[in-house]
């Protein structure tokens, strides 16, 4: 059988097993916070859908058998007292499975078939294979027996409620092998791409090349770098449907979308080693920019949502992205980005400023990315300092791009707009000891115990030193042993698993750390970086973390968390090497 695992081992309860480019994974996670007893093939086309149950079977009795599941990049295995089953990706849409001493059952995840939902199952005589068709994904899943004895299939051509699938038993030599393909309507009968061990070796080599490109600086001092790279690699899907480019989903669990600020952190992490993919990550939401310049809230295989937006961190992100790319962008490439950023900025200056207002506003906490932060408790349609700070940075970035592109009038226009917004930010929201929030509908102002109120630290060198010092001191109060709590732990509104009302989040960490460094508060930035890196090395790459215990919360395989770890770990490694 296959040699010992190569690469970091991980639990499929936390991180799905998948490969670069694939729209499906192998996992017990079949819906939000829902774990099945068996591993499933879970597709992310047309949403997240459990498609097939993969059940290890006792060779003698045909009954389900308890096994231990082990996973590493390139290979997933079930091990039991009677034998072993191995699974690997032969391509983004094809699995190869091989067993010794154990059989396997491949069954539809859903038992009920209606005219609009469920799985139909039949034997395709033309391809000599068994086929499942899924209403939910709109795709077919074909099982071809390459070696072994297919038992009589159950539920073939059956309508209504029934078990549907087939089992594969061992041959005389004690082994079997099958292929499972995700396809559209049809394709020629499956032809083996090579022996199973060669399939595994190819998958491992693909990941090894990726991690060498993304994290060549890794060392024993950055022990989570390879696993972080795997989270990114395995969550990447090929272009199809409404996904116009290779895309790193936020997760191949239930957070299987690209949100229009999350993508920036993945782009930054990928930039030095995979520049083309990084530029695709940055550009993808802009492919769906609407007529007024707004970016969608999110993009996935079969839907683009516009009911909310996300904060304009894209000028900040693009400036960092350019500095991280291995070669300069062409004038044509810069002109495309300039036009897109200009329209995105104009959206905030027109659609999100009331008549006569100098500062833009959010219409809901979701627009900020901090959905339920206590900043928005009194009202949701509000002027906040973080939004103006991001927009100021974006306008300065536009001024710099205009200078490179030889558009002097735009240099003056964007510089003046940035400085006017900065002046208004301090005139209207700065109190001397912090920034307040202002109602759009009235004149009320308030402050909160949310870290969001301190996010203007991202302005860095554009802040007066005394303002930077006040913000840095207040940021320290949010620092727990594990990182930056998004709500002060002493706040009556703090919740351990309260989403943006307490837990530690990766994007806030990266943005605050960057702003502090640009202000010259390196010691505090170092501390924040170190605590977050240790948090990931100890508790993985969850969507967010309990600020007091460090426990990973919600979706446990989140790519912007992995990317943020890679960004901070790389920067630390380079500082240590000086």
Tab-separated table of C-alpha atoms in Angstrom, residues 131-478:
chain	number	residue	atom	x	y	z
A	131	UNK	CA	-24.141	7.174	-12.214
A	132	UNK	CA	-25.766	9.430	-9.629
A	133	UNK	CA	-27.451	12.608	-10.877
A	134	UNK	CA	-27.968	15.468	-8.414
A	135	UNK	CA	-30.724	18.057	-8.663
A	136	UNK	CA	-28.921	20.191	-6.054
A	137	UNK	CA	-25.557	20.499	-7.810
A	138	UNK	CA	-26.825	19.998	-11.360
A	139	UNK	CA	-23.986	17.527	-11.929
A	140	UNK	CA	-23.452	13.796	-12.328
A	141	UNK	CA	-21.227	11.539	-10.241
A	142	UNK	CA	-19.964	8.446	-12.039
A	143	UNK	CA	-18.483	5.427	-10.279
A	144	UNK	CA	-16.314	3.127	-12.369
A	145	UNK	CA	-15.013	-0.134	-10.886
A	146	UNK	CA	-11.400	-0.576	-11.985
A	147	UNK	CA	-10.617	-3.664	-9.925
A	148	UNK	CA	-12.744	-5.689	-7.556
A	149	UNK	CA	-16.219	-7.140	-7.545
A	150	UNK	CA	-19.192	-4.783	-7.695
A	151	UNK	CA	-22.014	-6.171	-5.601
A	152	UNK	CA	-25.563	-5.800	-6.861
A	153	UNK	CA	-26.452	-2.139	-6.871
A	154	UNK	CA	-29.437	-1.022	-4.816
A	155	UNK	CA	-32.003	1.559	-5.795
A	156	UNK	CA	-31.103	1.717	-9.496
A	157	UNK	CA	-33.826	3.607	-11.395
A	158	UNK	CA	-35.863	3.786	-8.183
A	159	UNK	CA	-38.077	6.798	-7.548
A	160	UNK	CA	-39.290	8.128	-4.205
A	161	UNK	CA	-37.509	7.146	-0.990
A	162	UNK	CA	-34.849	4.435	-1.111
A	163	UNK	CA	-31.202	3.699	-0.552
A	164	UNK	CA	-29.273	4.216	-3.778
A	165	UNK	CA	-25.744	3.117	-4.452
A	166	UNK	CA	-23.352	0.230	-4.790
A	167	UNK	CA	-20.805	-1.669	-2.763
A	168	UNK	CA	-17.448	-2.921	-3.946
A	169	UNK	CA	-15.920	-6.075	-2.504
A	170	UNK	CA	-12.327	-7.261	-2.616
A	171	UNK	CA	-10.934	-9.534	-5.316
A	172	UNK	CA	-9.153	-12.798	-4.646
A	173	UNK	CA	-5.957	-10.868	-3.881
A	174	UNK	CA	-7.814	-8.855	-1.260
A	175	UNK	CA	-7.894	-5.512	-3.128
A	176	UNK	CA	-10.211	-3.330	-5.196
A	177	UNK	CA	-10.079	0.057	-6.910
A	178	UNK	CA	-12.659	2.544	-8.192
A	179	UNK	CA	-12.834	6.019	-9.750
A	180	UNK	CA	-15.473	8.634	-8.911
A	181	UNK	CA	-15.917	11.532	-11.332
A	182	UNK	CA	-17.916	14.752	-11.119
A	183	UNK	CA	-19.104	15.581	-14.633
A	184	UNK	CA	-21.696	17.578	-16.522
A	185	UNK	CA	-23.825	15.565	-18.942
A	186	UNK	CA	-21.446	12.962	-20.352
A	187	UNK	CA	-17.866	12.054	-21.193
A	188	UNK	CA	-16.077	8.992	-22.571
A	189	UNK	CA	-15.713	5.955	-20.290
A	190	UNK	CA	-13.134	6.466	-17.562
A	191	UNK	CA	-9.575	5.569	-18.533
A	192	UNK	CA	-6.977	5.236	-15.793
A	193	UNK	CA	-4.386	8.003	-15.662
A	194	UNK	CA	-1.849	5.681	-14.083
A	195	UNK	CA	-1.328	3.451	-11.044
A	196	UNK	CA	-2.739	4.628	-7.718
A	197	UNK	CA	0.649	5.321	-6.142
A	198	UNK	CA	1.527	7.574	-9.083
A	199	UNK	CA	-1.724	9.493	-8.534
A	200	UNK	CA	-0.790	10.080	-4.896
A	201	UNK	CA	2.758	11.080	-5.809
A	202	UNK	CA	1.472	13.606	-8.352
A	203	UNK	CA	-0.949	15.152	-5.845
A	204	UNK	CA	1.776	15.473	-3.239
A	205	UNK	CA	4.154	17.009	-5.733
A	206	UNK	CA	1.537	19.574	-6.724
A	207	UNK	CA	1.092	20.643	-3.118
A	208	UNK	CA	4.850	20.618	-2.450
A	209	UNK	CA	5.378	22.976	-5.404
A	210	UNK	CA	2.648	25.270	-4.074
A	211	UNK	CA	3.986	25.468	-0.534
A	212	UNK	CA	7.527	26.032	-1.811
A	213	UNK	CA	6.222	28.958	-3.864
A	214	UNK	CA	4.013	30.459	-1.153
A	215	UNK	CA	6.191	29.889	1.917
A	216	UNK	CA	9.843	29.409	0.906
A	217	UNK	CA	10.816	31.215	4.126
A	218	UNK	CA	9.210	28.589	6.417
A	219	UNK	CA	11.245	27.010	9.183
A	220	UNK	CA	10.707	25.232	12.514
A	221	UNK	CA	9.938	28.696	13.890
A	222	UNK	CA	6.811	28.843	11.661
A	223	UNK	CA	5.354	25.364	12.301
A	224	UNK	CA	1.903	26.079	10.861
A	225	UNK	CA	3.086	27.435	7.499
A	226	UNK	CA	2.597	24.220	5.525
A	227	UNK	CA	-0.874	23.605	6.930
A	228	UNK	CA	-1.841	27.211	6.240
A	229	UNK	CA	-0.680	26.731	2.653
A	230	UNK	CA	-2.747	23.542	2.428
A	231	UNK	CA	-5.870	25.394	3.572
A	232	UNK	CA	-5.372	27.864	0.699
A	233	UNK	CA	-4.370	25.246	-1.889
A	234	UNK	CA	-7.249	22.912	-1.124
A	235	UNK	CA	-9.864	25.704	-1.056
A	236	UNK	CA	-8.984	26.960	-4.547
A	237	UNK	CA	-11.523	26.239	-7.292
A	238	UNK	CA	-11.242	26.444	-11.063
A	239	UNK	CA	-13.267	29.049	-12.994
A	240	UNK	CA	-16.840	27.957	-13.669
A	241	UNK	CA	-20.314	29.401	-13.343
A	242	UNK	CA	-20.119	32.963	-12.020
A	243	UNK	CA	-16.574	32.468	-10.732
A	244	UNK	CA	-14.625	34.104	-13.521
A	245	UNK	CA	-11.103	33.228	-12.366
A	246	UNK	CA	-9.312	30.651	-10.244
A	247	UNK	CA	-10.690	31.534	-6.834
A	248	UNK	CA	-9.754	30.833	-3.234
A	249	UNK	CA	-13.050	30.262	-1.447
A	250	UNK	CA	-13.190	31.329	2.157
A	251	UNK	CA	-13.662	27.668	2.965
A	252	UNK	CA	-14.779	24.363	1.533
A	253	UNK	CA	-17.034	24.062	4.543
A	254	UNK	CA	-20.196	26.182	4.595
A	255	UNK	CA	-18.437	29.539	4.124
A	256	UNK	CA	-17.879	28.596	0.482
A	257	UNK	CA	-17.913	32.055	-1.104
A	258	UNK	CA	-15.594	34.913	-1.998
A	259	UNK	CA	-16.568	37.979	0.032
A	260	UNK	CA	-15.453	41.375	-1.201
A	261	UNK	CA	-12.870	42.074	1.432
A	262	UNK	CA	-11.785	38.578	2.446
A	263	UNK	CA	-10.234	38.109	-1.005
A	264	UNK	CA	-7.702	40.892	-0.351
A	265	UNK	CA	-5.903	38.918	2.365
A	266	UNK	CA	-5.654	35.818	0.200
A	267	UNK	CA	-4.257	37.928	-2.639
A	268	UNK	CA	-1.574	39.376	-0.362
A	269	UNK	CA	-0.478	35.980	0.949
A	270	UNK	CA	-0.185	34.541	-2.566
A	271	UNK	CA	1.501	37.537	-4.220
A	272	UNK	CA	5.236	36.705	-3.963
A	273	UNK	CA	4.999	33.043	-5.003
A	274	UNK	CA	1.823	32.858	-7.119
A	275	UNK	CA	1.481	36.367	-8.564
A	276	UNK	CA	-1.022	35.514	-11.298
A	277	UNK	CA	-3.331	33.754	-8.852
A	278	UNK	CA	-2.923	36.642	-6.411
A	279	UNK	CA	-3.970	39.165	-9.051
A	280	UNK	CA	-6.951	36.963	-9.887
A	281	UNK	CA	-8.009	37.012	-6.223
A	282	UNK	CA	-7.837	40.786	-6.101
A	283	UNK	CA	-9.716	41.202	-9.391
A	284	UNK	CA	-12.513	38.657	-9.005
A	285	UNK	CA	-15.108	40.819	-7.166
A	286	UNK	CA	-14.345	43.692	-9.549
A	287	UNK	CA	-15.457	41.436	-12.428
A	288	UNK	CA	-18.951	41.848	-10.939
A	289	UNK	CA	-18.774	45.587	-10.161
A	290	UNK	CA	-22.194	47.114	-10.819
A	291	UNK	CA	-23.098	50.146	-12.908
A	292	UNK	CA	-22.692	52.511	-9.946
A	293	UNK	CA	-19.275	51.145	-9.032
A	294	UNK	CA	-20.317	49.011	-6.056
A	295	UNK	CA	-18.679	45.668	-5.472
A	296	UNK	CA	-20.914	42.709	-4.658
A	297	UNK	CA	-21.141	41.453	-1.121
A	298	UNK	CA	-20.119	37.969	-2.252
A	299	UNK	CA	-19.536	35.774	-5.285
A	300	UNK	CA	-19.861	32.039	-5.617
A	301	UNK	CA	-20.547	29.417	-8.255
A	302	UNK	CA	-24.155	30.311	-8.966
A	303	UNK	CA	-24.958	33.594	-7.210
A	304	UNK	CA	-23.677	37.130	-6.844
A	305	UNK	CA	-25.193	39.049	-3.941
A	306	UNK	CA	-25.519	42.841	-3.942
A	307	UNK	CA	-27.758	43.442	-0.933
A	308	UNK	CA	-24.735	44.578	1.121
A	309	UNK	CA	-21.236	45.727	0.272
A	310	UNK	CA	-17.938	45.369	2.127
A	311	UNK	CA	-15.521	48.074	3.340
A	312	UNK	CA	-13.228	49.766	0.807
A	313	UNK	CA	-9.942	48.272	1.988
A	314	UNK	CA	-8.935	47.727	-1.627
A	315	UNK	CA	-6.698	50.777	-1.954
A	316	UNK	CA	-4.821	49.672	1.177
A	317	UNK	CA	-4.639	46.130	-0.177
A	318	UNK	CA	-3.515	47.086	-3.682
A	319	UNK	CA	-0.657	49.204	-2.365
A	320	UNK	CA	0.614	46.236	-0.353
A	321	UNK	CA	-0.058	43.836	-3.215
A	322	UNK	CA	2.113	45.798	-5.635
A	323	UNK	CA	4.994	45.837	-3.194
A	324	UNK	CA	4.747	42.054	-2.729
A	325	UNK	CA	4.594	41.083	-6.406
A	326	UNK	CA	7.861	39.770	-7.870
A	327	UNK	CA	7.708	42.117	-10.880
A	328	UNK	CA	6.044	45.460	-11.620
A	329	UNK	CA	2.633	45.638	-13.229
A	330	UNK	CA	2.357	47.017	-16.728
A	331	UNK	CA	0.852	50.408	-17.481
A	332	UNK	CA	-2.187	48.639	-18.968
A	333	UNK	CA	-2.670	46.567	-15.815
A	334	UNK	CA	-2.378	49.661	-13.630
A	335	UNK	CA	-4.897	51.512	-15.772
A	336	UNK	CA	-7.452	48.709	-15.357
A	337	UNK	CA	-7.046	48.697	-11.573
A	338	UNK	CA	-7.180	52.498	-11.466
A	339	UNK	CA	-10.494	52.575	-13.330
A	340	UNK	CA	-12.016	49.935	-11.065
A	341	UNK	CA	-10.799	51.558	-7.845
A	342	UNK	CA	-11.998	54.935	-9.081
A	343	UNK	CA	-15.538	53.625	-9.655
A	344	UNK	CA	-15.515	51.835	-6.271
A	345	UNK	CA	-14.457	55.050	-4.537
A	346	UNK	CA	-16.998	57.153	-6.417
A	347	UNK	CA	-19.716	54.796	-5.197
A	348	UNK	CA	-18.895	55.684	-1.580
A	349	UNK	CA	-18.654	59.398	-2.355
A	350	UNK	CA	-22.027	59.495	-4.122
A	351	UNK	CA	-24.360	56.664	-3.104
A	352	UNK	CA	-23.087	56.630	0.480
A	353	UNK	CA	-22.898	60.337	1.293
A	354	UNK	CA	-26.028	62.289	2.098
A	355	UNK	CA	-26.460	65.691	0.365
A	356	UNK	CA	-23.862	68.097	1.732
A	357	UNK	CA	-22.124	65.451	3.843
A	358	UNK	CA	-18.331	65.195	3.795
A	359	UNK	CA	-18.113	61.686	5.249
A	360	UNK	CA	-19.599	58.437	3.876
A	361	UNK	CA	-21.791	56.075	5.867
A	362	UNK	CA	-22.647	52.415	6.273
A	363	UNK	CA	-26.242	51.230	5.936
A	364	UNK	CA	-25.754	48.141	8.117
A	365	UNK	CA	-23.019	46.451	10.117
A	366	UNK	CA	-22.701	43.924	7.290
A	367	UNK	CA	-21.325	46.700	5.048
A	368	UNK	CA	-18.385	47.091	7.422
A	369	UNK	CA	-17.596	43.372	7.496
A	370	UNK	CA	-18.106	43.544	11.295
A	371	UNK	CA	-21.708	42.402	11.010
A	372	UNK	CA	-22.937	42.613	14.616
A	373	UNK	CA	-20.275	44.812	16.245
A	374	UNK	CA	-21.588	46.856	19.167
A	375	UNK	CA	-20.732	49.992	17.202
A	376	UNK	CA	-24.043	49.424	15.392
A	377	UNK	CA	-26.218	48.728	18.430
A	378	UNK	CA	-27.882	52.178	18.687
A	379	UNK	CA	-28.443	52.494	14.919
A	380	UNK	CA	-27.327	50.753	11.752
A	381	UNK	CA	-27.189	53.635	9.247
A	382	UNK	CA	-24.169	55.457	10.646
A	383	UNK	CA	-21.001	57.408	9.912
A	384	UNK	CA	-17.990	55.560	11.319
A	385	UNK	CA	-14.328	56.449	11.454
A	386	UNK	CA	-13.069	53.148	10.041
A	387	UNK	CA	-14.933	53.702	6.758
A	388	UNK	CA	-13.466	57.160	6.268
A	389	UNK	CA	-9.990	55.872	7.134
A	390	UNK	CA	-10.154	53.137	4.496
A	391	UNK	CA	-11.493	55.590	1.934
A	392	UNK	CA	-8.716	58.095	2.683
A	393	UNK	CA	-6.100	55.417	2.026
A	394	UNK	CA	-7.894	54.424	-1.167
A	395	UNK	CA	-7.932	58.006	-2.424
A	396	UNK	CA	-4.227	58.417	-1.698
A	397	UNK	CA	-3.611	55.193	-3.633
A	398	UNK	CA	-5.637	56.577	-6.543
A	399	UNK	CA	-3.591	59.786	-6.462
A	400	UNK	CA	-0.391	57.747	-6.663
A	401	UNK	CA	-1.716	55.658	-9.547
A	402	UNK	CA	-2.864	58.781	-11.375
A	403	UNK	CA	0.657	60.166	-11.072
A	404	UNK	CA	2.136	57.008	-12.590
A	405	UNK	CA	-0.423	57.045	-15.384
A	406	UNK	CA	0.226	60.718	-16.177
A	407	UNK	CA	-3.160	62.140	-15.154
A	408	UNK	CA	-2.195	65.280	-13.180
A	409	UNK	CA	-5.766	66.554	-12.796
A	410	UNK	CA	-6.709	63.291	-11.068
A	411	UNK	CA	-3.652	63.506	-8.828
A	412	UNK	CA	-4.881	66.868	-7.568
A	413	UNK	CA	-8.502	65.710	-7.356
A	414	UNK	CA	-7.794	62.573	-5.305
A	415	UNK	CA	-5.225	64.227	-3.071
A	416	UNK	CA	-7.663	67.030	-2.258
A	417	UNK	CA	-10.491	64.550	-1.647
A	418	UNK	CA	-8.310	62.486	0.698
A	419	UNK	CA	-7.198	65.529	2.676
A	420	UNK	CA	-10.714	66.944	2.897
A	421	UNK	CA	-12.028	63.618	4.163
A	422	UNK	CA	-9.217	63.403	6.690
A	423	UNK	CA	-9.990	66.918	7.943
A	424	UNK	CA	-13.696	66.082	8.206
A	425	UNK	CA	-12.909	62.849	10.041
A	426	UNK	CA	-11.172	64.762	12.818
A	427	UNK	CA	-13.593	67.673	12.813
A	428	UNK	CA	-16.680	65.465	13.122
A	429	UNK	CA	-15.658	62.211	14.835
A	430	UNK	CA	-12.507	62.797	16.932
A	431	UNK	CA	-13.044	63.744	20.584
A	432	UNK	CA	-9.464	63.882	21.816
A	433	UNK	CA	-9.553	60.445	23.396
A	434	UNK	CA	-11.151	58.440	20.601
A	435	UNK	CA	-13.445	58.381	17.589
A	436	UNK	CA	-17.219	58.426	17.924
A	437	UNK	CA	-19.984	57.144	15.670
A	438	UNK	CA	-22.583	59.531	14.302
A	439	UNK	CA	-26.168	58.900	13.267
A	440	UNK	CA	-26.955	59.713	9.652
A	441	UNK	CA	-30.588	60.466	10.447
A	442	UNK	CA	-29.831	62.842	13.341
A	443	UNK	CA	-27.039	64.478	15.311
A	444	UNK	CA	-26.530	61.774	17.958
A	445	UNK	CA	-23.036	60.428	18.521
A	446	UNK	CA	-21.790	57.526	20.620
A	447	UNK	CA	-18.814	55.314	21.224
A	448	UNK	CA	-18.611	51.600	21.964
A	449	UNK	CA	-16.249	49.004	23.399
A	450	UNK	CA	-15.699	47.556	19.921
A	451	UNK	CA	-12.258	47.374	18.362
A	452	UNK	CA	-13.951	48.704	15.220
A	453	UNK	CA	-13.920	52.197	16.757
A	454	UNK	CA	-10.101	52.009	16.819
A	455	UNK	CA	-9.613	50.850	13.241
A	456	UNK	CA	-8.533	54.322	11.987
A	457	UNK	CA	-5.124	53.188	13.245
A	458	UNK	CA	-4.864	51.764	9.721
A	459	UNK	CA	-4.104	55.334	8.574
A	460	UNK	CA	-0.639	54.877	10.047
A	461	UNK	CA	1.658	57.664	8.934
A	462	UNK	CA	-1.351	59.802	7.986
A	463	UNK	CA	-2.316	60.144	11.660
A	464	UNK	CA	-0.924	62.821	13.968
A	465	UNK	CA	1.482	61.090	16.411
A	466	UNK	CA	-0.606	62.053	19.430
A	467	UNK	CA	-3.695	60.451	17.870
A	468	UNK	CA	-1.719	57.320	17.053
A	469	UNK	CA	-0.573	57.085	20.658
A	470	UNK	CA	-4.135	57.355	21.984
A	471	UNK	CA	-5.300	54.629	19.609
A	472	UNK	CA	-2.338	52.387	20.469
A	473	UNK	CA	-3.060	52.696	24.198
A	474	UNK	CA	-6.704	51.806	23.677
A	475	UNK	CA	-5.787	48.890	21.398
A	476	UNK	CA	-3.662	47.440	24.214
A	477	UNK	CA	-6.813	47.050	26.304
A	478	UNK	CA	-8.199	44.663	23.669
